[in-house]
mmCIF file of N, CA and C in Angstrom:
data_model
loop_
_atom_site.group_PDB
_atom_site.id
_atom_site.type_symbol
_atom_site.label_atom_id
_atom_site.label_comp_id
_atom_site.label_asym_id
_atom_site.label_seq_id
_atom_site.Cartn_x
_atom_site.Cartn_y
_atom_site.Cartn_z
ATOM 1 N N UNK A 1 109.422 101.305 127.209
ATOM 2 C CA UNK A 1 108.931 101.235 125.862
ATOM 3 C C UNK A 1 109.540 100.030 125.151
ATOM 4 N N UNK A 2 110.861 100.015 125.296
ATOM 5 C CA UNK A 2 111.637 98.677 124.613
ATOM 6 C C UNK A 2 110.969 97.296 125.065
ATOM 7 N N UNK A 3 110.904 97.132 126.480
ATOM 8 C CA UNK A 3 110.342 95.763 126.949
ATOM 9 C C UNK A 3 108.700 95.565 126.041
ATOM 10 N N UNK A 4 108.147 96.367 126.129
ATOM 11 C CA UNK A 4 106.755 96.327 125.367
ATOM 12 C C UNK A 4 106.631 96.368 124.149
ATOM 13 N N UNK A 5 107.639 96.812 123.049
ATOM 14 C CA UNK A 5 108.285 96.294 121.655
ATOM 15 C C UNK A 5 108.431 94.843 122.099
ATOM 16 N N UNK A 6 109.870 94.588 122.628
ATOM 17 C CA UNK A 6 110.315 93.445 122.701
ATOM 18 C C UNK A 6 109.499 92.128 123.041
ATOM 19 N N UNK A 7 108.617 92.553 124.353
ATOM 20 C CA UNK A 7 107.587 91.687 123.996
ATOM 21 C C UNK A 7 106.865 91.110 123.262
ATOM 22 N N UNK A 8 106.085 92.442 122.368
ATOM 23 C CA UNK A 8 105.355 92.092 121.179
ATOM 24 C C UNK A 8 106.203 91.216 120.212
ATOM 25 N N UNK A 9 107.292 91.742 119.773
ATOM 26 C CA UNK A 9 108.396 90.545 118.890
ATOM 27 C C UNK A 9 108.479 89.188 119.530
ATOM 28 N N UNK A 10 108.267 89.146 120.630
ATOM 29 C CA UNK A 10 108.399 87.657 120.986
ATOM 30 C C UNK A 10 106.845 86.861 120.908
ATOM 31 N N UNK A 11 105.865 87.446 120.970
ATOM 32 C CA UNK A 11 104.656 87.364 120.921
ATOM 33 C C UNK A 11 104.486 87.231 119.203
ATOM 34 N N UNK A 12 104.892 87.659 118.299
ATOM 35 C CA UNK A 12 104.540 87.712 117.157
ATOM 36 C C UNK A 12 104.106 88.643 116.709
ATOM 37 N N UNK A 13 103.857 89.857 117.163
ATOM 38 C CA UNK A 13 103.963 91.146 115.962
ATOM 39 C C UNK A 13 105.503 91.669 115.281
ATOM 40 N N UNK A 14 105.023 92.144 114.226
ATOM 41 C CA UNK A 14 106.310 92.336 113.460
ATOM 42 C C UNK A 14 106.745 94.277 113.223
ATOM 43 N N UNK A 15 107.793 94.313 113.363
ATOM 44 C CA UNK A 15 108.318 95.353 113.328
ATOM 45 C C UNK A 15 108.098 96.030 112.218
ATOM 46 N N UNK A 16 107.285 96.818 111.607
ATOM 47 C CA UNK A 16 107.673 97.605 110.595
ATOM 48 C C UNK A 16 108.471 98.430 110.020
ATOM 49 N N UNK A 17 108.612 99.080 111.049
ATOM 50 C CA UNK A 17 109.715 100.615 110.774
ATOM 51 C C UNK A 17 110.036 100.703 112.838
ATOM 52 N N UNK A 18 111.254 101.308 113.002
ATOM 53 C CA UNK A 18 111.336 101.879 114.482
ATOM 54 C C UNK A 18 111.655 100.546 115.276
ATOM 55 N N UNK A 19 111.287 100.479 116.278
ATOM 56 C CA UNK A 19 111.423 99.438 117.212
ATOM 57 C C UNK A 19 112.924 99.444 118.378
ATOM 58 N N UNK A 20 113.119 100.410 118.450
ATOM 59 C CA UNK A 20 114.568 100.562 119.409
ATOM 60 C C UNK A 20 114.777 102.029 119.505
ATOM 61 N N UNK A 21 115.413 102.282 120.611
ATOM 62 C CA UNK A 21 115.553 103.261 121.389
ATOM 63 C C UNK A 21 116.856 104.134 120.371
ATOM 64 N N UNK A 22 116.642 105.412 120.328
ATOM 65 C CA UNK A 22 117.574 106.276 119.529
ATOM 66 C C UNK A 22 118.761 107.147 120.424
ATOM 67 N N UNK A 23 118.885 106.733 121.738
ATOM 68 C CA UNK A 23 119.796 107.357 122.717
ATOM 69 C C UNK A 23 118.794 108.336 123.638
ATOM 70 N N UNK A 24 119.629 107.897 124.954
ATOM 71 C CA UNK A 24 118.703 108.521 126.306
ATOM 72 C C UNK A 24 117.640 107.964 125.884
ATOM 73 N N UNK A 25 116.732 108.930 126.024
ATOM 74 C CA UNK A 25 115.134 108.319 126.927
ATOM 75 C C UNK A 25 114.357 108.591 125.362
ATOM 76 N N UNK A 26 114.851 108.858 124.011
ATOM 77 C CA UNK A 26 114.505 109.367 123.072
ATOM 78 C C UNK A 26 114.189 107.545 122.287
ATOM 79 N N UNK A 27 112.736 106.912 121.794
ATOM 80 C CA UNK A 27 112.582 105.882 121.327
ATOM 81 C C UNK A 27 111.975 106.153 119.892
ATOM 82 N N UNK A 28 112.057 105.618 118.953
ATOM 83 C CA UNK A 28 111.979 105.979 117.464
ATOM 84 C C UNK A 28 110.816 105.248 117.461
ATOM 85 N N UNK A 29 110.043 106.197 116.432
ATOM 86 C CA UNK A 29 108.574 106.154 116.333
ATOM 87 C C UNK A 29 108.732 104.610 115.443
ATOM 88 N N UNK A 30 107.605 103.555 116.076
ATOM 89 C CA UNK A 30 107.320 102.456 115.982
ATOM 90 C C UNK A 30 106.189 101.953 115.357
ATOM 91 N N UNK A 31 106.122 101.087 114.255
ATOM 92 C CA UNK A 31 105.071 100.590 113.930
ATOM 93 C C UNK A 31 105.093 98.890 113.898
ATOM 94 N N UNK A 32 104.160 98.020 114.921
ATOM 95 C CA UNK A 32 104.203 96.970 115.340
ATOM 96 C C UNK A 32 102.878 96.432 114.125
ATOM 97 N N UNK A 33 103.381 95.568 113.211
ATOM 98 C CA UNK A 33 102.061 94.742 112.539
ATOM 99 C C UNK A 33 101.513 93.553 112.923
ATOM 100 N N UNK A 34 100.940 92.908 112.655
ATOM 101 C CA UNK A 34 100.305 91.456 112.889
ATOM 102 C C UNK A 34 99.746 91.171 114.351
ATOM 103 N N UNK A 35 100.017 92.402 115.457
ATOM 104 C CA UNK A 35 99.096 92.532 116.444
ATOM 105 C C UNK A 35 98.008 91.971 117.033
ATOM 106 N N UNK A 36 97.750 91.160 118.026
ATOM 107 C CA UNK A 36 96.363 90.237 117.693
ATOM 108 C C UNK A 36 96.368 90.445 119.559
ATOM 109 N N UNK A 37 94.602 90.553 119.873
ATOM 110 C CA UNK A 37 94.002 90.520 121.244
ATOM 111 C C UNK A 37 95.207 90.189 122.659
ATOM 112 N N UNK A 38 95.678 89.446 122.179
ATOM 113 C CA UNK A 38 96.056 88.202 123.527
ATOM 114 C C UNK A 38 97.423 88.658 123.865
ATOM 115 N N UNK A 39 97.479 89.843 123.184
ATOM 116 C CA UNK A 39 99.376 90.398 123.170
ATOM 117 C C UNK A 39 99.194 91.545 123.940
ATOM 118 N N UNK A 40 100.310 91.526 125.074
ATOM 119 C CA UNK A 40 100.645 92.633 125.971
ATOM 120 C C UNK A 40 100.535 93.924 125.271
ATOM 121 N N UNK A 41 101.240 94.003 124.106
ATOM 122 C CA UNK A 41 101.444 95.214 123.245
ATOM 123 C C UNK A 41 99.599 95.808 123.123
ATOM 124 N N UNK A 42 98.710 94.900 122.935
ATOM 125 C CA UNK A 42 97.377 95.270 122.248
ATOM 126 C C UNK A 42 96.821 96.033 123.970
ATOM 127 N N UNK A 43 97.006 95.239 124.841
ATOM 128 C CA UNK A 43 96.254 95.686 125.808
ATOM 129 C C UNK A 43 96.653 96.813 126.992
ATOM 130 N N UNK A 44 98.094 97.110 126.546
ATOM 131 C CA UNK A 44 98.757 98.354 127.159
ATOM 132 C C UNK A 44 98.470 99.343 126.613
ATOM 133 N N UNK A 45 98.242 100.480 127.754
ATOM 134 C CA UNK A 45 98.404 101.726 127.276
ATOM 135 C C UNK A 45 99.583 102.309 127.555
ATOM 136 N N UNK A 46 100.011 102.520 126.003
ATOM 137 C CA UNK A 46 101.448 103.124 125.499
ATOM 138 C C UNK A 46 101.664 104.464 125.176
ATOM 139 N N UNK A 47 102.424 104.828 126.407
ATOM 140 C CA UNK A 47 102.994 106.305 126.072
ATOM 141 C C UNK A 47 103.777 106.276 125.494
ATOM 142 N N UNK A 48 103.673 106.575 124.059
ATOM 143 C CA UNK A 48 105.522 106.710 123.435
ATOM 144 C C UNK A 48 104.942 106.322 122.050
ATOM 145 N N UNK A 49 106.029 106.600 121.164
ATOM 146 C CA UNK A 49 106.023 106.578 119.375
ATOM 147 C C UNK A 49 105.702 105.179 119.103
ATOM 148 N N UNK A 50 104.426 104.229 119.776
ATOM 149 C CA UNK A 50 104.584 103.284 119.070
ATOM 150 C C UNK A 50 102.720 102.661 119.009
ATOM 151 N N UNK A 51 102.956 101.815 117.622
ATOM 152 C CA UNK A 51 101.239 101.813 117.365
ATOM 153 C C UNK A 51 101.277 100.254 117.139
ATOM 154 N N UNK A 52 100.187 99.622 117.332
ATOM 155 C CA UNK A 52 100.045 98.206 116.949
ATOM 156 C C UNK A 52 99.142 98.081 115.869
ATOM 157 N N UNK A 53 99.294 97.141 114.665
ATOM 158 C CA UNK A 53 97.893 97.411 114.107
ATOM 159 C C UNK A 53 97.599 95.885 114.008
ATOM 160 N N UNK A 54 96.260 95.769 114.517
ATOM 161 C CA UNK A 54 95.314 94.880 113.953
ATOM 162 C C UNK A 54 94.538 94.612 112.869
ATOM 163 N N UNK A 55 94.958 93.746 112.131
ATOM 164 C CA UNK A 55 92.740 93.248 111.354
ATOM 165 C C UNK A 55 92.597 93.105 111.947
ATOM 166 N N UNK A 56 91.304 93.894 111.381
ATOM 167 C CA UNK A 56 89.738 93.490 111.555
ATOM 168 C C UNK A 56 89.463 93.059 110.197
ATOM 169 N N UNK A 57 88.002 92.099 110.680
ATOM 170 C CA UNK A 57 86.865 91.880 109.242
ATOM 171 C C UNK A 57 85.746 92.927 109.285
ATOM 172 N N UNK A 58 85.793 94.012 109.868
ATOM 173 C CA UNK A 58 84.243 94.681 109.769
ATOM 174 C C UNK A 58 84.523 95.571 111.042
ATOM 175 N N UNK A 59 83.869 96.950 110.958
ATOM 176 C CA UNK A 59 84.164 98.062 111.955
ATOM 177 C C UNK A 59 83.585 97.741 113.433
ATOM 178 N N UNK A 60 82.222 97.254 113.128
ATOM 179 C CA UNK A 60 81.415 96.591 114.126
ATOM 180 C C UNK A 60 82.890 95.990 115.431
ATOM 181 N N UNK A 61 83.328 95.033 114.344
ATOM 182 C CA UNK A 61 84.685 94.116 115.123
ATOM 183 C C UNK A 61 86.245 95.148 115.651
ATOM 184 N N UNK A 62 86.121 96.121 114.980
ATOM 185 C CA UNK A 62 87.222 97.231 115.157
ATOM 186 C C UNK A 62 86.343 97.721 116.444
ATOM 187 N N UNK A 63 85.417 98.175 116.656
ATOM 188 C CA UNK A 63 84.691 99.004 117.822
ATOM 189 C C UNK A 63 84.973 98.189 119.037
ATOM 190 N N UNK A 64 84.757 96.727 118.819
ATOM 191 C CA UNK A 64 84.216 95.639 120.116
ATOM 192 C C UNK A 64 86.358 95.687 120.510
ATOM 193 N N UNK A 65 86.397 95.333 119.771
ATOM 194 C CA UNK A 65 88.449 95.338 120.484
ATOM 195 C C UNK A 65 88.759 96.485 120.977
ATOM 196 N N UNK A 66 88.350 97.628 120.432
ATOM 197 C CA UNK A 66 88.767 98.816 121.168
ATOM 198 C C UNK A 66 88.098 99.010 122.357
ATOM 199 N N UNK A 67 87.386 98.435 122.374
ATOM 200 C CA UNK A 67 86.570 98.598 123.987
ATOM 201 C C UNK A 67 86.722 97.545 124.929
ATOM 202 N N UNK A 68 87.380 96.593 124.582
ATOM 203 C CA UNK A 68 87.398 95.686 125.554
ATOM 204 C C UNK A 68 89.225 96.168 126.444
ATOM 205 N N UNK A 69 89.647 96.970 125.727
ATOM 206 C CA UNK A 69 90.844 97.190 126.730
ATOM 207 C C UNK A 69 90.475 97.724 127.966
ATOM 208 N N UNK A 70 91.492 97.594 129.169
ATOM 209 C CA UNK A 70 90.713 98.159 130.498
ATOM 210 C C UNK A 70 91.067 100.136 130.434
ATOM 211 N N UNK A 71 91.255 100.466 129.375
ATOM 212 C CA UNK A 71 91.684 101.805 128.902
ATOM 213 C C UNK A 71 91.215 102.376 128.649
ATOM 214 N N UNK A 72 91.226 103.998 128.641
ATOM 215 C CA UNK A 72 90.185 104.552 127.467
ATOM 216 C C UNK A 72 90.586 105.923 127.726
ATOM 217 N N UNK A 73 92.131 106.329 127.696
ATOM 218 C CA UNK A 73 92.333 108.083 127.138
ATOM 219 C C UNK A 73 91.579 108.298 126.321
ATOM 220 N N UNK A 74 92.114 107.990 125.344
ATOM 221 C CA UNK A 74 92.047 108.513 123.719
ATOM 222 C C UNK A 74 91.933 107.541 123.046
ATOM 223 N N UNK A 75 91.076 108.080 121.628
ATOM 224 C CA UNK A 75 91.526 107.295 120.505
ATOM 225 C C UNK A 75 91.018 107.960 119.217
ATOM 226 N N UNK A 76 91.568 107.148 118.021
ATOM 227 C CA UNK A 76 91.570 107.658 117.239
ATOM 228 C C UNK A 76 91.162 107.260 115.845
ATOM 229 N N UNK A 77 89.914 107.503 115.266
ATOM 230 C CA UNK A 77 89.825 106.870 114.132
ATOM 231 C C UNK A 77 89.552 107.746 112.963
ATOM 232 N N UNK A 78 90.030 107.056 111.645
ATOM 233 C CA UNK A 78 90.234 107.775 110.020
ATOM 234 C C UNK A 78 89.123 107.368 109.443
ATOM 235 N N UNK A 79 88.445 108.034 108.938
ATOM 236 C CA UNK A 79 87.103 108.087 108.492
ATOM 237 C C UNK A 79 86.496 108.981 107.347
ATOM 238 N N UNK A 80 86.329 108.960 106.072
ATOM 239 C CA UNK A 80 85.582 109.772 105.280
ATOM 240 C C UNK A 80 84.501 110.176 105.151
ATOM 241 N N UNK A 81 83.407 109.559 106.186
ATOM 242 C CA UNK A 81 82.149 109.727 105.855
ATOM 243 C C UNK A 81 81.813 110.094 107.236
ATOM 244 N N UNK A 82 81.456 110.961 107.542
ATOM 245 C CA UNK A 82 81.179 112.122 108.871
ATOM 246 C C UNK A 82 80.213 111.250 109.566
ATOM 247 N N UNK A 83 78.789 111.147 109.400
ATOM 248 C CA UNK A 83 77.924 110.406 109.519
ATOM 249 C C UNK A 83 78.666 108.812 110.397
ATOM 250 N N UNK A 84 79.459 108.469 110.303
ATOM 251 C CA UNK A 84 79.859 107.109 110.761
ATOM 252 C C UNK A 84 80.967 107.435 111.873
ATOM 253 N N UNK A 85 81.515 108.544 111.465
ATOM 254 C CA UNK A 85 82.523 109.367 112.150
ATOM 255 C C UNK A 85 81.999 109.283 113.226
ATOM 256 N N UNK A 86 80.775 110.123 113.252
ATOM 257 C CA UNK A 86 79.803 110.756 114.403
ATOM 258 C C UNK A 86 79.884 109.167 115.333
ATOM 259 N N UNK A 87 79.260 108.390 114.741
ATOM 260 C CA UNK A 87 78.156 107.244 115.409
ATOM 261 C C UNK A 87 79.355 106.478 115.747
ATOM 262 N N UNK A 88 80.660 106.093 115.597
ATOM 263 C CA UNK A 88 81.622 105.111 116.284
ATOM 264 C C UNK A 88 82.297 106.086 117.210
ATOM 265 N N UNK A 89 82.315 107.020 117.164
ATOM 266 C CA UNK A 89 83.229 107.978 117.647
ATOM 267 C C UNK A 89 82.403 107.954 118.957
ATOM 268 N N UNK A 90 80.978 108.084 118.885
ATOM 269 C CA UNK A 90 79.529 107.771 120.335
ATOM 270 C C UNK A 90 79.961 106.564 120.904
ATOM 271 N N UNK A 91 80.962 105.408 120.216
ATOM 272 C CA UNK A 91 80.871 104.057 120.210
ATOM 273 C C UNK A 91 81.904 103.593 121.083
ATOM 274 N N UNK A 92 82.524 104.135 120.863
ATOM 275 C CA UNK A 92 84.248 104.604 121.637
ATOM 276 C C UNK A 92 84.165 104.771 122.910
ATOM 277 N N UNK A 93 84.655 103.956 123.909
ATOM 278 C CA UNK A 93 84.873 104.480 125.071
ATOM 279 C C UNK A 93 86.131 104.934 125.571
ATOM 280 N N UNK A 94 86.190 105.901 125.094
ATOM 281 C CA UNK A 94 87.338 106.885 125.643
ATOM 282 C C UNK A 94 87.091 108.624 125.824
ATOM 283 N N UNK A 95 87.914 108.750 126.539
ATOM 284 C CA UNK A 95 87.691 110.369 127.053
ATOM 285 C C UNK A 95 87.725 111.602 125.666
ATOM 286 N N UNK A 96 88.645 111.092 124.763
ATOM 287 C CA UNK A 96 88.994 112.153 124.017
ATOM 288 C C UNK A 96 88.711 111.262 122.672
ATOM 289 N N UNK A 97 88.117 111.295 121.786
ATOM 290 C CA UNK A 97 88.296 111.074 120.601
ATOM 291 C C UNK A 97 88.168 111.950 119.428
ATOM 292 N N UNK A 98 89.788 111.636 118.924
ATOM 293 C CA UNK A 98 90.084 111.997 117.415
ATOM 294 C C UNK A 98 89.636 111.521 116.009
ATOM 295 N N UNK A 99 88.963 112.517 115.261
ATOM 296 C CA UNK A 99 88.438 112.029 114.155
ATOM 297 C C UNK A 99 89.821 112.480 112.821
ATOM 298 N N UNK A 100 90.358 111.779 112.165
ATOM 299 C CA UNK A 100 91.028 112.070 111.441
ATOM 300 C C UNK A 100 92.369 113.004 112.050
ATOM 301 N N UNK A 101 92.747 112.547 113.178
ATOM 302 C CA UNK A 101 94.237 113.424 113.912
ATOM 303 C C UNK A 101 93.986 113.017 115.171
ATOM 304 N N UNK A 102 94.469 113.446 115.959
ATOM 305 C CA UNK A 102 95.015 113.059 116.981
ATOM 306 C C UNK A 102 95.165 114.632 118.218
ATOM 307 N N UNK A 103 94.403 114.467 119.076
ATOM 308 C CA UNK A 103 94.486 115.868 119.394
ATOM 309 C C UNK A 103 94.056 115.856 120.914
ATOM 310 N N UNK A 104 94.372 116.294 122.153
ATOM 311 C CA UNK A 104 93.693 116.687 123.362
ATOM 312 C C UNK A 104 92.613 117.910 123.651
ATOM 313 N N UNK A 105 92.832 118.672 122.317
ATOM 314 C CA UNK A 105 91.972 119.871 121.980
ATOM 315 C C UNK A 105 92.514 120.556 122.747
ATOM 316 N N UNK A 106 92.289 121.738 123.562
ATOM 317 C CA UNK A 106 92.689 123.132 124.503
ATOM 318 C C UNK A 106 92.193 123.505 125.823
ATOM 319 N N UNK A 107 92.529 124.265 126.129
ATOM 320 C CA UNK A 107 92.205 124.452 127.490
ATOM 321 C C UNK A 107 90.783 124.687 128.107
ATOM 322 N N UNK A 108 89.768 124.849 126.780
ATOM 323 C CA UNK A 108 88.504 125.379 127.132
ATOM 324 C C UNK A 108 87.604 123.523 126.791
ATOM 325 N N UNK A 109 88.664 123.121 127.049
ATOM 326 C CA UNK A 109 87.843 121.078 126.642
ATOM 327 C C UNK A 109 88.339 120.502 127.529
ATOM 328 N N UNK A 110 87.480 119.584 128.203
ATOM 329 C CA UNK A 110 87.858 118.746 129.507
ATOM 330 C C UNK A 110 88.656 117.536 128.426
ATOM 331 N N UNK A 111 89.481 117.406 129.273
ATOM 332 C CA UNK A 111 90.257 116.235 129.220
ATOM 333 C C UNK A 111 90.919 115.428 130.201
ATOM 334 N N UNK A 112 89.987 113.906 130.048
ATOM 335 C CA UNK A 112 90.686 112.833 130.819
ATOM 336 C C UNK A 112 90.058 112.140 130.611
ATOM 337 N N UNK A 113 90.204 110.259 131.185
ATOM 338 C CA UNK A 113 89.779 109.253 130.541
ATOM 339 C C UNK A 113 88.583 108.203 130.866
ATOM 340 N N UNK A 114 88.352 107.404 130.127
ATOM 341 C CA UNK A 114 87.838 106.871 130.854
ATOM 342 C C UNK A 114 87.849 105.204 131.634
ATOM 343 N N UNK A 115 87.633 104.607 132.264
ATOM 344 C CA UNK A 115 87.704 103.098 132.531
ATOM 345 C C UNK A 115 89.293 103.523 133.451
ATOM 346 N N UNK A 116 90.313 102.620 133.034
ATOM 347 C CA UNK A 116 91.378 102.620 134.273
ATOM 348 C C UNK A 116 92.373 104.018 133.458
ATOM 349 N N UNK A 117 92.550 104.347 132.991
ATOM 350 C CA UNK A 117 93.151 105.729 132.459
ATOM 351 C C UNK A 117 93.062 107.092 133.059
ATOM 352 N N UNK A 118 93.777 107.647 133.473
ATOM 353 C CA UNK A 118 93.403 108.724 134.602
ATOM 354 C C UNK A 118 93.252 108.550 135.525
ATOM 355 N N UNK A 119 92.451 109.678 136.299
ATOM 356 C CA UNK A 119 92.279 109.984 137.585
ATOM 357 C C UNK A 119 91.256 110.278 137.827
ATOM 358 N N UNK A 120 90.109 109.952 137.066
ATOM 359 C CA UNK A 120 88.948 109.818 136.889
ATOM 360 C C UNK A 120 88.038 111.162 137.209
ATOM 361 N N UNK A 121 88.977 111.986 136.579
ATOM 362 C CA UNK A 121 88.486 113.751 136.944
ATOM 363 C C UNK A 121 88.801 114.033 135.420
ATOM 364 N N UNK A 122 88.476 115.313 135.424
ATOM 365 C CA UNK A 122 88.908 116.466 133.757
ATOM 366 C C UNK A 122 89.666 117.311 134.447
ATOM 367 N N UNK A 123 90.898 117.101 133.257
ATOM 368 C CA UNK A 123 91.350 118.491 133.380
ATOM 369 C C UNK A 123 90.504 119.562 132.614
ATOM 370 N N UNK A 124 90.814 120.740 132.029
ATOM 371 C CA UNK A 124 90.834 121.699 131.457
ATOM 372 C C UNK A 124 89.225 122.286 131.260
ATOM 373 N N UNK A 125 88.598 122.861 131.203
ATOM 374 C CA UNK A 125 87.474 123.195 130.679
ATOM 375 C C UNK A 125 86.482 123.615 132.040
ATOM 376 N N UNK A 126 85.326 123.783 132.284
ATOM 377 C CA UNK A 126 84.728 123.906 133.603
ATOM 378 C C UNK A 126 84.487 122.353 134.173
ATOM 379 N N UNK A 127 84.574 121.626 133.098
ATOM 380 C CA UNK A 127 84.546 120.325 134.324
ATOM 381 C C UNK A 127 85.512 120.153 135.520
ATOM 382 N N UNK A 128 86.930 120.801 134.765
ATOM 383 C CA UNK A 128 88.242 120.516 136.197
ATOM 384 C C UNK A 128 87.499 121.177 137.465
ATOM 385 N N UNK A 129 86.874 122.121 137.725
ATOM 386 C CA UNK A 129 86.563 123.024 138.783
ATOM 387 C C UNK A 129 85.948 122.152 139.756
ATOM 388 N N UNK A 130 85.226 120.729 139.308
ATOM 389 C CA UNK A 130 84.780 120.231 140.266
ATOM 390 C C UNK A 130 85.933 119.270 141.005
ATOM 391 N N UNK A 131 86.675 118.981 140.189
ATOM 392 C CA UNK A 131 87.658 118.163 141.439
ATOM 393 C C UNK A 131 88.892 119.458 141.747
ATOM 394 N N UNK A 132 88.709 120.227 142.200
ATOM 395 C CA UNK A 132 89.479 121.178 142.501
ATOM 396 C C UNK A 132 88.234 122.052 144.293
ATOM 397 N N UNK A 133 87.190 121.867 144.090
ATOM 398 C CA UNK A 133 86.430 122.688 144.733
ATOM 399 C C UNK A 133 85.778 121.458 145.633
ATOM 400 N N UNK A 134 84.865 121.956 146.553
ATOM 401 C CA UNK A 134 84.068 120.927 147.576
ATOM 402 C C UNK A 134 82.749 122.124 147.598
ATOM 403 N N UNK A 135 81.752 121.742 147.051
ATOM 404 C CA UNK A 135 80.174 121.945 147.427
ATOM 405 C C UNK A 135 80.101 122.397 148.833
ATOM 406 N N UNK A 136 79.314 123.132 149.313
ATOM 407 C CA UNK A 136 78.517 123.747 150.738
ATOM 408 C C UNK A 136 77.619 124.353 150.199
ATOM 409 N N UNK A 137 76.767 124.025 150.989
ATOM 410 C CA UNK A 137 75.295 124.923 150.981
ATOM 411 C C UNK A 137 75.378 125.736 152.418
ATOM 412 N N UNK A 138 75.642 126.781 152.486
ATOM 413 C CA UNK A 138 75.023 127.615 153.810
ATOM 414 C C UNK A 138 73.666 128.615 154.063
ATOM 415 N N UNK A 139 72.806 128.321 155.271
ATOM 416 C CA UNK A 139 71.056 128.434 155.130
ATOM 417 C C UNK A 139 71.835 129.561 156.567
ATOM 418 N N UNK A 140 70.986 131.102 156.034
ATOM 419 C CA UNK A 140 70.673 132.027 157.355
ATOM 420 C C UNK A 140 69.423 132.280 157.627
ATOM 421 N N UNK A 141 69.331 132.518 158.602
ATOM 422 C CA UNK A 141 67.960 133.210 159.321
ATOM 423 C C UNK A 141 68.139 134.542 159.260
ATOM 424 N N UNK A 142 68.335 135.549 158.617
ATOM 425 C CA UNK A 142 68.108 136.687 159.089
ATOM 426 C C UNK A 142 67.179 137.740 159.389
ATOM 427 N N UNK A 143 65.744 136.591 160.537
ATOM 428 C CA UNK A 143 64.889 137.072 160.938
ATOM 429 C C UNK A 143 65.426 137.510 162.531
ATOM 430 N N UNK A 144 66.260 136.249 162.399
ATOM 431 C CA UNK A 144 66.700 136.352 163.920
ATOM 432 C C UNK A 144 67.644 137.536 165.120
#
């Protein structure tokens, strides 16, 4: 987590709040500003307390960056107007998207990702059953 802070600081995003490790494996929730395409920080997917933020000029331009990462768990966008919610949220290529929070949902919702993220299966919901099981068809005669 530190090298991928530290990077970004050398790259030119700026630390807001957080940015260093709080003892053991425990890293303090991070907020990286001035974030831009061409930075390791933008195009990793980061497990851990830390967020990058970009401008944008226009959502259109927020949609096209979020999709060009080779990623796609999750994501997450804040939105007041449901209607737009709906239609970027369709726009999104990722497995799970959060409208206003942040959530994997429960055990009765497949979850996993899409593009290089995962394992290119679902967990949870009746989708897991197919990468867990193998198809057969068996045909009898019981004229014979």
């Amino acid at each position: 987590m530190s090298a991928l802070v530290n990077t970004g600081k050398t790259q030119g995003a700026r630390v807001v709040c957080g940015g260093k490790g709080v003892g053991g494996l425990v890293y303090a929730p991070t907020i990286l500003a001035d974030v831009t395409p061409d930075m390791e920080i933008f195009r990793e997917e980061v497990f851990g307390p830390v967020v990058g933020v970009t401008k944008v000029s226009s959502d259109d331009e927020a949609i096209t960056l979020a999709n060009q990462t080779q990623y796609g768990l999750a994501a997450t966008l804040y939105c007041t107007d449901v209607s737009r919610a709906h239609r970027y949220a369709r726009k999104l290529k990722a497995g799970t998207v959060g409208v206003n929070n942040y959530s994997e949902g429960e055990i009765s919702t497949p979850f996993g990702g899409y593009k290089a993220s995962g394992f290119s299966g679902r967990d949870n919901g009746i989708h897991a059953h197919e990468q867990y099981t193998e198809l057969k068809t068996i045909w009898f005669d019981l004229t014979a």
